[in-house]
Amino acid sequence: MPVRTVGATHRAAHPSQVTESPEVRAALNWFSRNLSWINDQQVRITEVPAPPFQESARAELVKSLLADCGLEVSIDKTGNVIGELPGANDKEIVMLTAHLDTVFPPGTEVKVRRDGDRLNAPGISDNGTGLAGLISLARAIHEAGIKPHRTILFVADVGEEGEGNLRGMRALVDAYRSQLKAAVVLDGSGTDHVTTKALASRRLEVLITGPGGHSWSDFGMPNPINALVRGSIRFINTKVPSNPRTTFNLGQIEGGTSVNSIPYEAKLKVDIRSESEDELTKLESALRESVTAGVRDEMESSRDRSKGKLEWKIDVLGTRPGGELAAGSQLFAALRAADDYVGNQSRVERSSTDANIPLAAGIEAISIGAGGTGGGAHSLQEWYDPTGRELGLKRAFLTLIGVSGLAEEKSK
């Protein structure tokens, strides 16, 4: 649904107005003078592993870095790192966030390799870039002595990737909903896009169980893997529309104990996404129908059903709601004004990010890259090139200040 627009208590300032402030000019200049330091912080953060549900070590590092920026920093019960910069108006909050977690399991080698200016490591761009941007903006604002109108929360949140189900952002929105006026999410690199539309998705797990047995002596009994394969073939032949765009992915298959054993269980994890909630529901129904048919066909083809039958279920591992930022929103105006000021052009995109949660709750939110370029996301060949980082940081900074505003100076 379109989000609400912010009330008249504060209007976004154009960068040409806020840059009249010597403090804002000082912050903008800080980025160009400290690019090497920013790169080093990105390397330092990336080399601390943060597998799904195991972000605490990286959280402690980011907490220390935010504290060095003069913020009062805490870690909430969900694991989010929250640094507060009090504003003149402490009843309204703007959040700048970057997710802590990566998609990589424990034991993944995350040592950063340098190839000239290019940095190579799993997670270096997604979301080493966003976290370095978060720290950089906090540091620039601190050293420039900027006092915002609205309170700013600098947040490194958990649970954005995989089965994290956006749990960090969900907790943040629950905690600050009544005060939260806008959220700016730093996710990955680039300056060529702005995500203003939340892509709805569901992650599901299929589990089929049976008695299990020996491949020779128990041949003919119902086999959970056979049933899963039969159902999967049916499902991948499901026709999905190109408009509204709808997709599915069979991401993980597990089952069996050895090549000469009939397995006692088989699992399948499926990701489904759509620009339409109706199509998402249809696709989930298609999955359930396909699994039902796969189990039925396997049971009917079995030679020996006396030793047991197959059971199955589908669990929802996570859901990401949809939403959309109103074209006339204050946050979108601040982003476009920042683009104009730094000479950047960006396209509007629909994607699945932390911004899904505030957008679905009717709170203004966007997700943007933090500058530079990257590639190979979610792979061991992930890389990041900091060329152009300065533009991305200035764009994010001006957007943040545009929506938070500057505190009025008191008459002496």
XYZ file of N, CA and C in Angstrom, residues 246-374:
387
model
N 6.543 -12.660 -11.630
C 6.436 -13.682 -10.586
C 7.526 -14.716 -10.823
N 8.227 -15.121 -9.764
C 9.336 -16.063 -9.914
C 9.308 -17.116 -8.816
N 10.013 -18.211 -9.075
C 10.221 -19.219 -8.034
C 11.619 -19.793 -8.174
N 12.132 -20.312 -7.074
C 13.467 -20.913 -7.089
C 13.515 -22.071 -6.117
N 13.943 -23.252 -6.609
C 14.210 -24.396 -5.742
C 15.656 -24.244 -5.277
N 15.830 -23.801 -4.033
C 17.138 -23.373 -3.583
C 17.960 -24.412 -2.850
N 17.304 -25.329 -2.128
C 18.040 -26.344 -1.375
C 17.265 -27.652 -1.379
N 17.982 -28.753 -1.565
C 17.407 -30.089 -1.470
C 18.277 -30.901 -0.518
N 17.649 -31.584 0.420
C 18.369 -32.414 1.380
C 17.637 -33.749 1.529
N 18.392 -34.773 1.919
C 17.750 -36.052 2.198
C 18.687 -37.218 1.984
N 18.386 -38.323 2.664
C 19.168 -39.525 2.492
C 20.370 -39.604 3.412
N 20.796 -40.819 3.681
C 21.966 -41.053 4.534
C 23.100 -41.752 3.788
N 22.772 -42.517 2.739
C 23.805 -43.175 1.941
C 23.211 -43.581 0.602
N 24.074 -43.902 -0.355
C 23.613 -44.239 -1.687
C 22.827 -45.549 -1.712
N 23.056 -46.433 -0.747
C 22.358 -47.720 -0.745
C 21.284 -47.798 0.343
N 20.750 -46.654 0.731
C 19.654 -46.610 1.699
C 18.459 -45.882 1.112
N 17.275 -46.427 1.315
C 16.051 -45.698 0.998
C 15.871 -44.651 2.102
N 15.825 -43.366 1.766
C 15.815 -42.327 2.802
C 14.513 -42.338 3.613
N 14.637 -41.857 4.838
C 13.447 -41.722 5.678
C 12.867 -40.315 5.601
N 13.611 -39.373 4.971
C 13.051 -38.043 4.777
C 13.744 -37.334 3.624
N 13.056 -36.346 3.087
C 13.607 -35.486 2.041
C 13.044 -34.084 2.247
N 13.897 -33.076 2.043
C 13.492 -31.688 2.249
C 13.781 -30.858 1.015
N 12.958 -29.872 0.820
C 13.132 -28.938 -0.281
C 12.785 -27.543 0.221
N 13.679 -26.556 -0.044
C 13.394 -25.167 0.300
C 13.145 -24.379 -0.981
N 12.062 -23.618 -0.953
C 11.599 -22.918 -2.149
C 11.401 -21.442 -1.830
N 11.863 -20.588 -2.746
C 11.662 -19.138 -2.650
C 10.690 -18.733 -3.747
N 9.606 -18.059 -3.380
C 8.660 -17.563 -4.378
C 8.490 -16.059 -4.189
N 8.408 -15.330 -5.307
C 8.315 -13.875 -5.262
C 7.339 -13.389 -6.324
N 6.686 -12.279 -6.048
C 5.783 -11.709 -7.041
C 5.489 -10.255 -6.717
N 5.205 -9.502 -7.776
C 4.735 -8.135 -7.601
C 3.279 -8.109 -7.167
N 2.625 -9.263 -7.177
C 1.215 -9.370 -6.809
C 1.032 -10.378 -5.677
N 0.354 -9.979 -4.622
C 0.064 -10.905 -3.522
C -0.815 -12.054 -4.003
N -1.729 -11.768 -4.936
C -2.606 -12.827 -5.464
C -1.790 -13.898 -6.183
N -0.825 -13.470 -7.005
C 0.002 -14.440 -7.721
C 0.884 -15.231 -6.756
N 1.313 -14.583 -5.689
C 2.106 -15.267 -4.679
C 1.292 -16.383 -4.037
N 0.055 -16.085 -3.734
C -0.835 -17.091 -3.133
C -1.094 -18.233 -4.113
N -1.287 -17.902 -5.378
C -1.504 -18.931 -6.399
C -0.278 -19.853 -6.506
N 0.901 -19.260 -6.444
C 2.119 -20.053 -6.595
C 2.323 -20.970 -5.384
N 2.020 -20.484 -4.200
C 2.111 -21.344 -3.028
C 1.113 -22.497 -3.133
N -0.076 -22.219 -3.617
C -1.069 -23.280 -3.815
C -0.585 -24.304 -4.825
N 0.069 -23.824 -5.886
C 0.608 -24.734 -6.899
C 1.664 -25.653 -6.301
N 2.476 -25.127 -5.402
C 3.495 -25.951 -4.741
C 2.832 -27.036 -3.901
N 1.830 -26.664 -3.145
C 1.149 -27.634 -2.292
C 0.465 -28.721 -3.134
N -0.163 -28.314 -4.230
C -0.814 -29.283 -5.110
C 0.206 -30.220 -5.751
N 1.380 -29.676 -6.116
C 2.420 -30.489 -6.751
C 2.976 -31.520 -5.781
N 3.192 -31.119 -4.536
C 3.706 -32.054 -3.537
C 2.666 -33.140 -3.242
N 1.416 -32.742 -3.134
C 0.344 -33.726 -2.924
C 0.341 -34.775 -4.022
N 0.452 -34.302 -5.266
C 0.445 -35.219 -6.407
C 1.700 -36.093 -6.423
N 2.856 -35.507 -6.063
C 4.089 -36.282 -6.047
C 4.053 -37.406 -5.036
N 3.511 -37.137 -3.850
C 3.378 -38.172 -2.824
C 2.382 -39.243 -3.272
N 1.279 -38.802 -3.839
C 0.263 -39.753 -4.311
C 0.828 -40.680 -5.387
N 1.547 -40.093 -6.367
C 2.094 -40.904 -7.452
C 3.126 -41.905 -6.941
N 3.945 -41.477 -5.977
C 4.944 -42.376 -5.432
C 4.279 -43.516 -4.656
N 3.243 -43.223 -3.914
C 2.536 -44.268 -3.173
C 1.873 -45.254 -4.131
N 1.271 -44.740 -5.185
C 0.575 -45.611 -6.132
C 1.548 -46.497 -6.904
N 2.782 -46.053 -7.116
C 3.746 -46.844 -7.880
C 4.564 -47.790 -6.993
N 4.404 -47.675 -5.685
C 5.180 -48.515 -4.763
C 4.716 -49.968 -4.824
N 5.661 -50.918 -4.790
C 5.335 -52.344 -4.794
C 4.968 -52.846 -3.403
N 5.519 -52.220 -2.375
C 5.321 -52.714 -1.010
C 4.955 -51.544 -0.100
N 3.668 -51.481 0.271
C 3.217 -50.411 1.155
C 2.993 -50.910 2.574
N 3.351 -52.165 2.816
C 3.071 -52.760 4.116
C 3.978 -52.211 5.215
N 5.124 -51.660 4.848
C 6.078 -51.186 5.850
C 5.899 -49.713 6.199
N 4.891 -49.098 5.682
C 4.626 -47.707 6.030
C 4.276 -46.873 4.819
N 3.835 -45.669 5.083
C 3.448 -44.761 4.012
C 4.200 -43.441 4.161
N 4.031 -42.591 3.191
C 4.682 -41.285 3.212
C 3.787 -40.244 3.880
N 4.415 -39.360 4.627
C 3.744 -38.200 5.206
C 4.438 -36.945 4.679
N 3.700 -35.850 4.613
C 4.336 -34.625 4.136
C 3.722 -33.397 4.780
N 4.501 -32.314 4.778
C 4.000 -31.018 5.234
C 4.818 -29.921 4.584
N 4.252 -28.733 4.559
C 4.957 -27.559 4.058
C 4.905 -26.487 5.136
N 6.074 -26.033 5.560
C 6.166 -24.973 6.561
C 6.605 -23.671 5.896
N 6.036 -22.568 6.354
C 6.456 -21.246 5.878
C 7.637 -20.802 6.727
N 8.804 -20.655 6.098
C 10.013 -20.239 6.810
C 10.071 -18.732 7.005
N 9.434 -18.005 6.110
C 9.458 -16.556 6.220
C 8.597 -15.897 5.170
N 8.129 -14.710 5.470
C 7.351 -13.919 4.520
C 7.874 -12.488 4.530
N 7.908 -11.901 3.377
C 8.264 -10.494 3.259
C 7.094 -9.763 2.621
N 6.509 -8.808 3.316
C 5.340 -8.121 2.781
C 5.709 -7.114 1.708
N 4.738 -6.767 0.887
C 4.928 -5.753 -0.135
C 4.557 -4.377 0.392
N 4.824 -3.364 -0.399
C 4.505 -1.984 -0.046
C 5.106 -1.058 -1.082
N 4.766 0.219 -0.980
C 5.247 1.158 -1.984
C 5.317 2.560 -1.397
N 6.382 3.267 -1.731
C 6.567 4.639 -1.284
C 5.792 5.579 -2.193
N 5.046 6.484 -1.610
C 4.288 7.458 -2.399
C 5.243 8.360 -3.167
N 4.906 8.631 -4.425
C 5.784 9.441 -5.277
C 6.008 10.832 -4.698
N 5.016 11.357 -3.983
C 5.136 12.703 -3.420
C 5.656 12.738 -2.003
N 6.269 11.662 -1.544
C 6.716 11.593 -0.158
C 7.911 12.506 0.089
N 8.083 12.872 1.351
C 9.199 13.714 1.747
C 10.535 13.015 1.505
N 10.599 11.731 1.809
C 11.850 10.986 1.655
C 12.259 10.900 0.189
N 11.295 10.628 -0.689
C 11.614 10.542 -2.113
C 12.088 11.889 -2.640
N 11.465 12.965 -2.155
C 11.894 14.307 -2.560
C 13.321 14.572 -2.111
N 13.665 14.124 -0.903
C 15.026 14.319 -0.399
C 16.041 13.543 -1.227
N 15.683 12.320 -1.620
C 16.575 11.505 -2.446
C 16.791 12.136 -3.810
N 15.720 12.580 -4.439
C 15.842 13.184 -5.766
C 16.635 14.482 -5.711
N 16.447 15.252 -4.652
C 17.209 16.486 -4.506
C 18.689 16.179 -4.320
N 18.993 15.131 -3.563
C 20.388 14.729 -3.381
C 20.997 14.277 -4.699
N 20.231 13.494 -5.475
C 20.702 13.078 -6.798
C 21.043 14.292 -7.659
N 20.141 15.265 -7.658
C 20.370 16.470 -8.459
C 21.648 17.184 -8.027
N 21.843 17.283 -6.742
C 22.986 18.044 -6.219
C 24.316 17.385 -6.585
N 24.392 16.052 -6.500
C 25.661 15.371 -6.779
C 25.801 14.988 -8.249
N 24.776 15.294 -9.055
C 24.843 14.996 -10.483
C 24.637 13.534 -10.808
N 23.762 12.889 -10.058
C 23.522 11.450 -10.242
C 22.138 11.203 -10.813
N 22.022 10.176 -11.630
C 20.726 9.734 -12.137
C 20.448 8.337 -11.611
N 19.251 8.120 -11.087
C 18.923 6.803 -10.546
C 17.510 6.415 -10.935
N 17.329 5.127 -11.154
C 16.029 4.599 -11.545
C 15.325 4.009 -10.324
N 14.010 4.031 -10.364
C 13.207 3.438 -9.299
C 13.093 1.936 -9.534
N 13.281 1.146 -8.479
C 13.218 -0.309 -8.591
C 12.293 -0.907 -7.541
N 11.836 -2.126 -7.839
C 11.151 -2.955 -6.852
C 12.103 -4.064 -6.445
N 12.262 -4.275 -5.155
C 13.180 -5.294 -4.685
C 12.762 -5.754 -3.293
N 13.435 -6.806 -2.816
C 13.163 -7.340 -1.484
C 14.331 -6.970 -0.576
N 14.107 -6.029 0.345
C 15.143 -5.514 1.225
C 14.557 -5.267 2.605
N 15.381 -4.757 3.507
C 14.895 -4.359 4.825
C 13.792 -3.311 4.738
N 13.772 -2.545 3.637
C 12.761 -1.501 3.494
C 11.345 -2.073 3.381
N 11.218 -3.383 3.076
C 9.889 -3.991 2.985
C 9.056 -3.753 4.242
N 9.696 -3.888 5.409
C 8.943 -3.849 6.662
C 8.382 -2.460 6.955
N 9.187 -1.392 6.942
C 8.571 -0.080 7.154
C 7.580 0.301 6.062
N 7.876 -0.042 4.806
C 6.935 0.288 3.736
C 5.584 -0.383 3.974
N 5.597 -1.653 4.363
C 4.353 -2.368 4.620
C 3.604 -1.789 5.812
N 4.335 -1.142 6.720
C 3.723 -0.535 7.901
C 3.271 0.901 7.653
N 3.425 1.389 6.417
C 3.005 2.744 6.113
C 4.022 3.797 6.485
N 5.288 3.406 6.643
C 6.358 4.331 7.006
C 7.239 4.560 5.780
N 7.615 5.796 5.538
C 8.449 6.100 4.384
C 9.795 5.386 4.491
N 10.205 4.725 3.418
C 11.467 3.984 3.428
C 11.974 3.810 2.013
N 13.300 3.807 1.877
C 13.956 3.494 0.611
C 15.172 2.628 0.911
N 15.656 1.933 -0.103
C 16.919 1.210 -0.023
C 17.792 1.679 -1.173
N 19.030 2.059 -0.850
C 19.964 2.546 -1.863
C 21.328 1.915 -1.649
N 22.161 1.950 -2.685
C 23.534 1.520 -2.552
C 24.368 2.614 -1.923
N 25.539 2.232 -1.393
C 26.399 3.193 -0.691
C 27.579 3.639 -1.540
N 27.477 3.473 -2.869
C 28.518 3.962 -3.752
C 29.528 2.909 -4.158
N 30.341 3.238 -5.154
C 31.265 2.273 -5.719
C 30.519 1.265 -6.565
N 31.211 0.201 -6.965
C 30.583 -0.853 -7.752
C 30.984 -2.208 -7.182
N 30.095 -3.184 -7.363
C 30.372 -4.526 -6.869
C 29.778 -5.569 -7.783
